[in-house]
mmCIF file of C-alpha atoms in Angstrom:
data_model
loop_
_atom_site.group_PDB
_atom_site.id
_atom_site.type_symbol
_atom_site.label_atom_id
_atom_site.label_comp_id
_atom_site.label_asym_id
_atom_site.label_seq_id
_atom_site.Cartn_x
_atom_site.Cartn_y
_atom_site.Cartn_z
ATOM 1 C CA UNK V 17 -22.065 24.646 7.746
ATOM 2 C CA UNK V 18 -22.685 22.023 10.393
ATOM 3 C CA UNK V 19 -20.076 19.327 9.667
ATOM 4 C CA UNK V 20 -19.691 15.979 11.304
ATOM 5 C CA UNK V 21 -16.518 13.897 10.966
ATOM 6 C CA UNK V 22 -17.426 10.203 11.398
ATOM 7 C CA UNK V 23 -14.191 8.635 12.472
ATOM 8 C CA UNK V 24 -11.625 10.926 14.028
ATOM 9 C CA UNK V 25 -8.275 9.332 13.564
ATOM 10 C CA UNK V 26 -5.435 11.094 11.759
ATOM 11 C CA UNK V 27 -7.390 12.004 8.632
ATOM 12 C CA UNK V 28 -10.589 12.846 10.439
ATOM 13 C CA UNK V 29 -8.773 15.063 12.931
ATOM 14 C CA UNK V 30 -6.848 16.850 10.108
ATOM 15 C CA UNK V 31 -9.908 17.527 7.985
ATOM 16 C CA UNK V 32 -11.952 18.488 11.035
ATOM 17 C CA UNK V 33 -9.379 20.909 12.278
ATOM 18 C CA UNK V 34 -8.976 22.671 8.964
ATOM 19 C CA UNK V 35 -12.762 22.789 8.364
ATOM 20 C CA UNK V 36 -13.364 24.379 11.799
ATOM 21 C CA UNK V 37 -10.418 26.798 11.302
ATOM 22 C CA UNK V 38 -12.173 28.036 8.119
ATOM 23 C CA UNK V 39 -15.403 28.855 9.947
ATOM 24 C CA UNK V 40 -17.477 25.717 9.901
ATOM 25 C CA UNK V 41 -19.190 24.248 12.981
ATOM 26 C CA UNK V 42 -17.393 20.904 13.251
ATOM 27 C CA UNK V 43 -18.168 17.965 15.557
ATOM 28 C CA UNK V 44 -15.842 14.963 15.713
ATOM 29 C CA UNK V 45 -17.274 11.425 16.307
ATOM 30 C CA UNK V 46 -14.947 8.650 17.399
ATOM 31 C CA UNK V 47 -14.950 5.400 19.332
ATOM 32 C CA UNK V 48 -11.447 5.786 20.806
ATOM 33 C CA UNK V 49 -12.090 6.885 24.446
ATOM 34 C CA UNK V 50 -8.492 8.128 24.978
ATOM 35 C CA UNK V 51 -8.830 10.367 21.975
ATOM 36 C CA UNK V 52 -12.112 11.723 23.155
ATOM 37 C CA UNK V 53 -10.807 12.370 26.636
ATOM 38 C CA UNK V 54 -7.660 14.117 25.324
ATOM 39 C CA UNK V 55 -9.532 16.383 23.008
ATOM 40 C CA UNK V 56 -12.176 17.309 25.600
ATOM 41 C CA UNK V 57 -9.471 18.123 28.104
ATOM 42 C CA UNK V 58 -6.772 19.836 26.030
ATOM 43 C CA UNK V 59 -8.328 20.496 22.608
ATOM 44 C CA UNK V 60 -7.206 19.059 19.331
ATOM 45 C CA UNK V 61 -3.565 19.566 18.440
ATOM 46 C CA UNK V 62 -2.362 19.510 14.790
ATOM 47 C CA UNK V 63 1.135 19.706 13.439
ATOM 48 C CA UNK V 64 0.709 21.189 9.998
ATOM 49 C CA UNK V 65 4.183 21.204 8.457
ATOM 50 C CA UNK V 66 6.338 23.115 10.930
ATOM 51 C CA UNK V 67 3.282 24.901 12.517
ATOM 52 C CA UNK V 68 2.058 23.573 15.836
ATOM 53 C CA UNK V 69 -1.697 24.362 16.033
ATOM 54 C CA UNK V 70 -4.527 23.674 18.553
ATOM 55 C CA UNK V 71 -8.228 24.370 18.780
ATOM 56 C CA UNK V 72 -11.148 23.527 20.974
ATOM 57 C CA UNK V 73 -13.560 21.188 19.100
ATOM 58 C CA UNK V 74 -16.564 19.114 20.117
ATOM 59 C CA UNK V 75 -16.089 15.332 20.129
ATOM 60 C CA UNK V 76 -18.523 12.545 21.010
ATOM 61 C CA UNK V 77 -19.059 8.847 20.609
ATOM 62 C CA UNK V 78 -21.381 8.350 17.645
ATOM 63 C CA UNK V 79 -24.311 7.200 19.782
ATOM 64 C CA UNK V 80 -23.829 10.143 22.176
ATOM 65 C CA UNK V 81 -24.266 12.843 19.602
ATOM 66 C CA UNK V 82 -27.896 13.922 19.233
ATOM 67 C CA UNK V 83 -27.761 16.683 16.639
ATOM 68 C CA UNK V 84 -28.142 16.479 12.839
ATOM 69 C CA UNK V 85 -25.651 17.709 10.202
ATOM 70 C CA UNK V 86 -25.550 19.494 6.911
ATOM 71 C CA UNK V 87 -22.386 17.561 5.806
ATOM 72 C CA UNK V 88 -20.793 14.305 7.033
ATOM 73 C CA UNK V 89 -17.375 13.039 6.067
ATOM 74 C CA UNK V 90 -16.750 9.353 6.880
ATOM 75 C CA UNK V 91 -13.197 8.500 7.901
ATOM 76 C CA UNK V 92 -13.846 5.074 9.577
ATOM 77 C CA UNK V 93 -11.855 2.048 8.595
ATOM 78 C CA UNK V 94 -13.506 0.182 5.728
ATOM 79 C CA UNK V 95 -14.690 -2.650 7.872
ATOM 80 C CA UNK V 96 -16.313 -0.236 10.322
ATOM 81 C CA UNK V 97 -18.349 1.742 7.785
ATOM 82 C CA UNK V 98 -21.717 -0.041 8.101
ATOM 83 C CA UNK V 99 -21.589 -0.013 11.916
ATOM 84 C CA UNK V 100 -20.780 3.734 11.852
ATOM 85 C CA UNK V 101 -23.617 4.500 9.441
ATOM 86 C CA UNK V 102 -26.048 2.523 11.559
ATOM 87 C CA UNK V 103 -24.965 4.392 14.701
ATOM 88 C CA UNK V 104 -25.427 7.908 13.129
ATOM 89 C CA UNK V 105 -28.770 7.357 11.328
ATOM 90 C CA UNK V 106 -30.221 10.092 13.526
ATOM 91 C CA UNK V 107 -27.601 12.527 12.224
ATOM 92 C CA UNK V 108 -28.666 12.110 8.576
ATOM 93 C CA UNK V 109 -31.510 14.372 7.471
ATOM 94 C CA UNK V 110 -33.155 14.090 4.063
ATOM 95 C CA UNK V 111 -30.742 16.716 2.791
ATOM 96 C CA UNK V 112 -27.594 15.763 4.625
ATOM 97 C CA UNK V 113 -24.703 15.285 2.252
ATOM 98 C CA UNK V 114 -22.163 12.569 2.942
ATOM 99 C CA UNK V 115 -18.713 12.263 1.513
ATOM 100 C CA UNK V 116 -16.862 8.952 1.605
ATOM 101 C CA UNK V 117 -13.053 9.190 1.460
ATOM 102 C CA UNK V 118 -12.314 5.672 2.638
ATOM 103 C CA UNK V 119 -9.527 3.542 1.191
ATOM 104 C CA UNK V 120 -10.593 0.405 -0.596
ATOM 105 C CA UNK V 121 -13.372 -0.798 -2.869
ATOM 106 C CA UNK V 122 -17.057 -1.584 -2.598
ATOM 107 C CA UNK V 123 -18.271 1.251 -0.300
ATOM 108 C CA UNK V 124 -21.019 2.742 -2.505
ATOM 109 C CA UNK V 125 -23.337 -0.220 -1.954
ATOM 110 C CA UNK V 126 -22.952 0.030 1.797
ATOM 111 C CA UNK V 127 -23.712 3.741 1.737
ATOM 112 C CA UNK V 128 -26.876 3.185 -0.372
ATOM 113 C CA UNK V 129 -28.327 1.132 2.534
ATOM 114 C CA UNK V 130 -28.568 4.314 4.627
ATOM 115 C CA UNK V 131 -28.583 7.291 2.272
ATOM 116 C CA UNK V 132 -30.342 8.422 -0.871
ATOM 117 C CA UNK V 133 -27.928 8.329 -3.819
ATOM 118 C CA UNK V 134 -28.461 12.053 -4.500
ATOM 119 C CA UNK V 135 -26.738 12.783 -1.109
ATOM 120 C CA UNK V 136 -23.793 10.404 -1.557
ATOM 121 C CA UNK V 137 -20.474 11.712 -2.818
ATOM 122 C CA UNK V 138 -17.428 9.570 -3.409
ATOM 123 C CA UNK V 139 -13.948 10.932 -3.197
ATOM 124 C CA UNK V 140 -10.254 10.136 -3.291
ATOM 125 C CA UNK V 141 -7.577 11.949 -1.359
ATOM 126 C CA UNK V 142 -3.840 11.754 -1.270
ATOM 127 C CA UNK V 143 -3.608 13.830 1.897
ATOM 128 C CA UNK V 144 -1.205 12.061 4.346
ATOM 129 C CA UNK V 145 -1.601 12.252 8.042
ATOM 130 C CA UNK V 146 -0.787 10.366 11.238
ATOM 131 C CA UNK V 147 -1.465 10.395 14.965
ATOM 132 C CA UNK V 148 1.209 11.412 17.520
ATOM 133 C CA UNK V 149 -1.110 10.151 20.222
ATOM 134 C CA UNK V 150 -4.592 10.768 21.644
ATOM 135 C CA UNK V 151 -5.789 14.261 20.623
ATOM 136 C CA UNK V 152 -2.661 15.054 18.513
ATOM 137 C CA UNK V 153 -2.462 14.613 14.754
ATOM 138 C CA UNK V 154 0.227 15.347 12.103
ATOM 139 C CA UNK V 155 -0.849 16.655 8.680
ATOM 140 C CA UNK V 156 2.107 15.523 6.521
ATOM 141 C CA UNK V 157 0.901 16.933 3.212
ATOM 142 C CA UNK V 158 -2.066 18.839 1.755
ATOM 143 C CA UNK V 159 -2.599 16.486 -1.166
ATOM 144 C CA UNK V 160 -5.444 16.922 -3.597
ATOM 145 C CA UNK V 161 -8.932 15.507 -2.975
ATOM 146 C CA UNK V 162 -11.146 14.555 -5.936
ATOM 147 C CA UNK V 163 -14.931 14.436 -5.508
ATOM 148 C CA UNK V 164 -17.935 13.402 -7.564
ATOM 149 C CA UNK V 165 -21.673 12.797 -7.086
ATOM 150 C CA UNK V 166 -22.855 9.243 -7.896
ATOM 151 C CA UNK V 167 -26.064 10.397 -9.600
ATOM 152 C CA UNK V 168 -26.502 13.450 -11.955
ATOM 153 C CA UNK V 169 -28.758 15.466 -9.625
ATOM 154 C CA UNK V 170 -25.965 15.545 -6.979
ATOM 155 C CA UNK V 171 -23.502 17.638 -9.039
ATOM 156 C CA UNK V 172 -24.327 20.948 -7.331
ATOM 157 C CA UNK V 173 -23.825 19.300 -3.945
ATOM 158 C CA UNK V 174 -20.491 17.975 -5.100
ATOM 159 C CA UNK V 175 -19.398 21.458 -6.214
ATOM 160 C CA UNK V 176 -20.387 22.925 -2.850
ATOM 161 C CA UNK V 177 -18.286 20.317 -1.066
ATOM 162 C CA UNK V 178 -15.290 21.147 -3.284
ATOM 163 C CA UNK V 179 -15.692 24.837 -2.520
ATOM 164 C CA UNK V 180 -15.989 24.119 1.232
ATOM 165 C CA UNK V 181 -12.725 22.088 1.271
ATOM 166 C CA UNK V 182 -10.806 24.612 -0.718
ATOM 167 C CA UNK V 183 -11.857 27.351 1.684
ATOM 168 C CA UNK V 184 -10.354 25.177 4.421
ATOM 169 C CA UNK V 185 -7.025 25.000 2.416
ATOM 170 C CA UNK V 186 -7.573 21.292 1.746
ATOM 171 C CA UNK V 187 -7.171 21.341 -2.110
ATOM 172 C CA UNK V 188 -10.195 19.741 -3.781
ATOM 173 C CA UNK V 189 -11.350 19.388 -7.421
ATOM 174 C CA UNK V 190 -14.521 18.076 -9.040
ATOM 175 C CA UNK V 191 -13.882 14.847 -10.847
ATOM 176 C CA UNK V 192 -15.694 13.689 -13.965
ATOM 177 C CA UNK V 193 -14.599 10.048 -13.381
ATOM 178 C CA UNK V 194 -14.268 9.314 -9.680
ATOM 179 C CA UNK V 195 -14.513 5.550 -10.230
ATOM 180 C CA UNK V 196 -11.230 5.620 -12.169
ATOM 181 C CA UNK V 197 -9.677 7.640 -9.340
ATOM 182 C CA UNK V 198 -10.990 5.198 -6.700
ATOM 183 C CA UNK V 199 -9.382 2.333 -8.540
ATOM 184 C CA UNK V 200 -6.158 4.109 -8.965
ATOM 185 C CA UNK V 201 -6.073 4.993 -5.254
ATOM 186 C CA UNK V 202 -6.864 1.343 -4.419
ATOM 187 C CA UNK V 203 -4.007 0.260 -6.538
ATOM 188 C CA UNK V 204 -1.782 2.763 -4.786
ATOM 189 C CA UNK V 205 -2.856 1.433 -1.417
ATOM 190 C CA UNK V 206 -2.543 -2.165 -2.589
ATOM 191 C CA UNK V 207 1.017 -1.595 -3.832
ATOM 192 C CA UNK V 208 2.116 0.674 -0.994
ATOM 193 C CA UNK V 209 0.177 0.244 2.298
ATOM 194 C CA UNK V 210 0.298 -3.502 2.370
ATOM 195 C CA UNK V 211 3.923 -3.866 1.303
ATOM 196 C CA UNK V 212 5.093 -1.189 3.869
ATOM 197 C CA UNK V 213 3.121 -3.100 6.483
ATOM 198 C CA UNK V 214 4.716 -6.403 5.604
ATOM 199 C CA UNK V 215 8.223 -4.830 5.352
ATOM 200 C CA UNK V 216 7.612 -2.656 8.387
ATOM 201 C CA UNK V 217 8.975 0.455 6.628
ATOM 202 C CA UNK V 218 7.893 3.866 5.436
ATOM 203 C CA UNK V 219 7.392 4.807 1.754
ATOM 204 C CA UNK V 220 10.890 6.136 1.204
ATOM 205 C CA UNK V 221 12.443 2.993 2.667
ATOM 206 C CA UNK V 222 10.198 0.869 0.447
ATOM 207 C CA UNK V 223 11.395 2.677 -2.617
ATOM 208 C CA UNK V 224 15.039 1.994 -1.724
ATOM 209 C CA UNK V 225 14.490 -1.815 -1.927
ATOM 210 C CA UNK V 226 15.871 -3.420 -5.110
ATOM 211 C CA UNK V 227 13.064 -4.447 -7.378
ATOM 212 C CA UNK V 228 10.477 -2.252 -5.669
ATOM 213 C CA UNK V 229 9.098 -0.762 -8.835
ATOM 214 C CA UNK V 230 8.802 -4.086 -10.605
ATOM 215 C CA UNK V 231 7.001 -5.550 -7.607
ATOM 216 C CA UNK V 232 4.587 -2.570 -7.700
ATOM 217 C CA UNK V 233 3.904 -3.124 -11.367
ATOM 218 C CA UNK V 234 2.975 -6.768 -10.772
ATOM 219 C CA UNK V 235 0.537 -5.825 -7.992
ATOM 220 C CA UNK V 236 -0.933 -3.009 -9.958
ATOM 221 C CA UNK V 237 -1.392 -5.338 -13.004
ATOM 222 C CA UNK V 238 -3.696 -7.477 -10.895
ATOM 223 C CA UNK V 239 -5.760 -4.426 -9.809
ATOM 224 C CA UNK V 240 -6.012 -3.422 -13.454
ATOM 225 C CA UNK V 241 -7.253 -6.854 -14.471
ATOM 226 C CA UNK V 242 -10.116 -6.822 -11.971
ATOM 227 C CA UNK V 243 -10.852 -3.088 -12.666
ATOM 228 C CA UNK V 244 -11.284 -4.004 -16.347
ATOM 229 C CA UNK V 245 -14.129 -6.368 -15.425
ATOM 230 C CA UNK V 246 -15.964 -3.333 -13.917
ATOM 231 C CA UNK V 247 -15.495 -1.068 -16.873
ATOM 232 C CA UNK V 248 -12.484 0.814 -15.575
ATOM 233 C CA UNK V 249 -9.235 0.952 -17.516
ATOM 234 C CA UNK V 250 -5.968 1.489 -15.608
ATOM 235 C CA UNK V 251 -2.767 2.040 -17.549
ATOM 236 C CA UNK V 252 -0.378 -0.153 -15.661
ATOM 237 C CA UNK V 253 2.783 1.691 -16.520
ATOM 238 C CA UNK V 254 1.432 5.165 -15.747
ATOM 239 C CA UNK V 255 -0.188 4.038 -12.470
ATOM 240 C CA UNK V 256 3.083 2.386 -11.522
ATOM 241 C CA UNK V 257 5.010 5.589 -12.210
ATOM 242 C CA UNK V 258 2.501 7.512 -10.152
ATOM 243 C CA UNK V 259 2.704 5.094 -7.159
ATOM 244 C CA UNK V 260 6.505 4.813 -7.271
ATOM 245 C CA UNK V 261 6.733 8.604 -7.208
ATOM 246 C CA UNK V 262 5.470 8.657 -3.541
ATOM 247 C CA UNK V 263 8.611 6.601 -2.522
ATOM 248 C CA UNK V 264 11.114 9.095 -3.886
ATOM 249 C CA UNK V 265 13.157 11.612 -1.846
ATOM 250 C CA UNK V 266 11.650 14.620 -3.655
ATOM 251 C CA UNK V 267 8.132 13.782 -2.412
ATOM 252 C CA UNK V 268 7.489 15.794 0.743
ATOM 253 C CA UNK V 269 5.672 13.016 2.531
ATOM 254 C CA UNK V 270 7.983 10.187 1.592
ATOM 255 C CA UNK V 271 8.866 9.312 5.161
ATOM 256 C CA UNK V 272 5.192 8.818 5.909
ATOM 257 C CA UNK V 273 4.127 5.414 7.251
ATOM 258 C CA UNK V 274 0.896 4.376 5.470
ATOM 259 C CA UNK V 275 -2.344 3.922 7.435
ATOM 260 C CA UNK V 276 -2.211 0.118 7.325
ATOM 261 C CA UNK V 277 1.253 0.195 8.901
ATOM 262 C CA UNK V 278 0.028 2.589 11.544
ATOM 263 C CA UNK V 279 -2.904 0.333 12.272
ATOM 264 C CA UNK V 280 -1.132 -2.990 12.482
ATOM 265 C CA UNK V 281 2.486 -2.380 13.338
ATOM 266 C CA UNK V 282 2.148 0.694 15.516
ATOM 267 C CA UNK V 283 -1.284 0.189 17.100
ATOM 268 C CA UNK V 284 -1.866 -3.552 16.704
ATOM 269 C CA UNK V 285 -5.306 -3.113 15.104
ATOM 270 C CA UNK V 286 -6.964 -5.025 12.289
ATOM 271 C CA UNK V 287 -6.340 -3.697 8.781
ATOM 272 C CA UNK V 288 -8.361 -2.885 5.712
ATOM 273 C CA UNK V 289 -6.591 -5.613 3.674
ATOM 274 C CA UNK V 290 -9.863 -7.304 2.700
ATOM 275 C CA UNK V 291 -10.960 -4.088 0.884
ATOM 276 C CA UNK V 292 -7.689 -3.771 -0.996
ATOM 277 C CA UNK V 293 -5.499 -6.705 -2.011
ATOM 278 C CA UNK V 294 -8.053 -9.024 -0.425
ATOM 279 C CA UNK V 295 -10.857 -7.611 -2.581
ATOM 280 C CA UNK V 296 -8.742 -8.275 -5.670
ATOM 281 C CA UNK V 297 -7.870 -11.828 -4.497
ATOM 282 C CA UNK V 298 -11.568 -12.543 -3.841
ATOM 283 C CA UNK V 299 -12.768 -11.194 -7.120
ATOM 284 C CA UNK V 300 -10.008 -12.971 -8.969
ATOM 285 C CA UNK V 301 -11.212 -16.305 -7.634
ATOM 286 C CA UNK V 302 -14.796 -15.466 -8.499
ATOM 287 C CA UNK V 303 -13.850 -14.473 -12.079
ATOM 288 C CA UNK V 304 -11.103 -17.112 -12.560
ATOM 289 C CA UNK V 305 -8.440 -14.379 -13.009
ATOM 290 C CA UNK V 306 -5.046 -15.223 -11.446
ATOM 291 C CA UNK V 307 -4.009 -12.738 -8.732
ATOM 292 C CA UNK V 308 -0.948 -14.459 -7.166
ATOM 293 C CA UNK V 309 0.629 -11.267 -5.753
ATOM 294 C CA UNK V 310 -2.555 -10.109 -4.010
ATOM 295 C CA UNK V 311 -3.231 -13.639 -2.841
ATOM 296 C CA UNK V 312 0.112 -13.795 -1.119
ATOM 297 C CA UNK V 313 -0.045 -10.226 0.272
ATOM 298 C CA UNK V 314 -3.447 -10.912 1.767
ATOM 299 C CA UNK V 315 -2.143 -14.115 3.353
ATOM 300 C CA UNK V 316 0.895 -12.336 4.835
ATOM 301 C CA UNK V 317 -1.129 -9.383 6.226
ATOM 302 C CA UNK V 318 -3.680 -11.666 7.845
ATOM 303 C CA UNK V 319 -0.842 -13.781 9.165
ATOM 304 C CA UNK V 320 0.742 -10.685 10.756
ATOM 305 C CA UNK V 321 -2.695 -9.840 12.292
ATOM 306 C CA UNK V 322 -2.902 -13.329 13.808
ATOM 307 C CA UNK V 323 0.685 -13.100 15.160
ATOM 308 C CA UNK V 324 -0.382 -9.929 16.914
ATOM 309 C CA UNK V 325 -3.289 -11.803 18.466
ATOM 310 C CA UNK V 326 -5.930 -9.911 16.528
#
């Protein structure tokens, strides 16, 4: 299968590496010139657990790549999605399948501007990954990826994608309710990514802070209130237990720094806050639903962005 990874940071490099290793023809697309140069010169390096792996793999800027693809996975930042899709329109044939694994909320409408609904697949992954530097990624945990078509005629395509990822040892399952999973993942990110970024800590360190679980419950309650207006029911207690579990010492990836922390604190880049807590804050104002925790978190993260000169 001809696979294109649109956005080749930590997650894109990890999925791309494993998909190529399992026999697919993979091309990475990225806008980070240092990453492109390093991979072209020395190949892509991946630390998978204790294994140090490397492979030669094609990488281009999106506008430089002239071929089409059978399957595209988008791993851009949320705010970059529309620009990426615009720049790879030539890659998308009438039968090209595209899987969106982005954090955050509201991406389906953006995808529909460029792709027929039958070829759009939404997913949620709890894979954790990071970048050591240009051309070098760390795959911290092979978490599960859930996938679903957004219209009934896409089910066979979703099942093919699940099969392809499983062959690449990236555990995947077909979901009957991906919208619920997307909202639960957004609540996870809203309670974990943004707080680790504000506190400048990893997940294990966050969990050691007194009152952490109660704070998470308050944030998740606000996500649940907005989800309810869109027909999605999140059980606050069970989601809180799920999220808090990632901060505990028995979770293999507990020392992982979430992607928002990597973006802002490590690399001084803008965050996806407006598609997470910021989305909840914005919808809360529109619907007259109080969201004080998400309001404050959004203000703090934007404040840190400004202090970094972004």
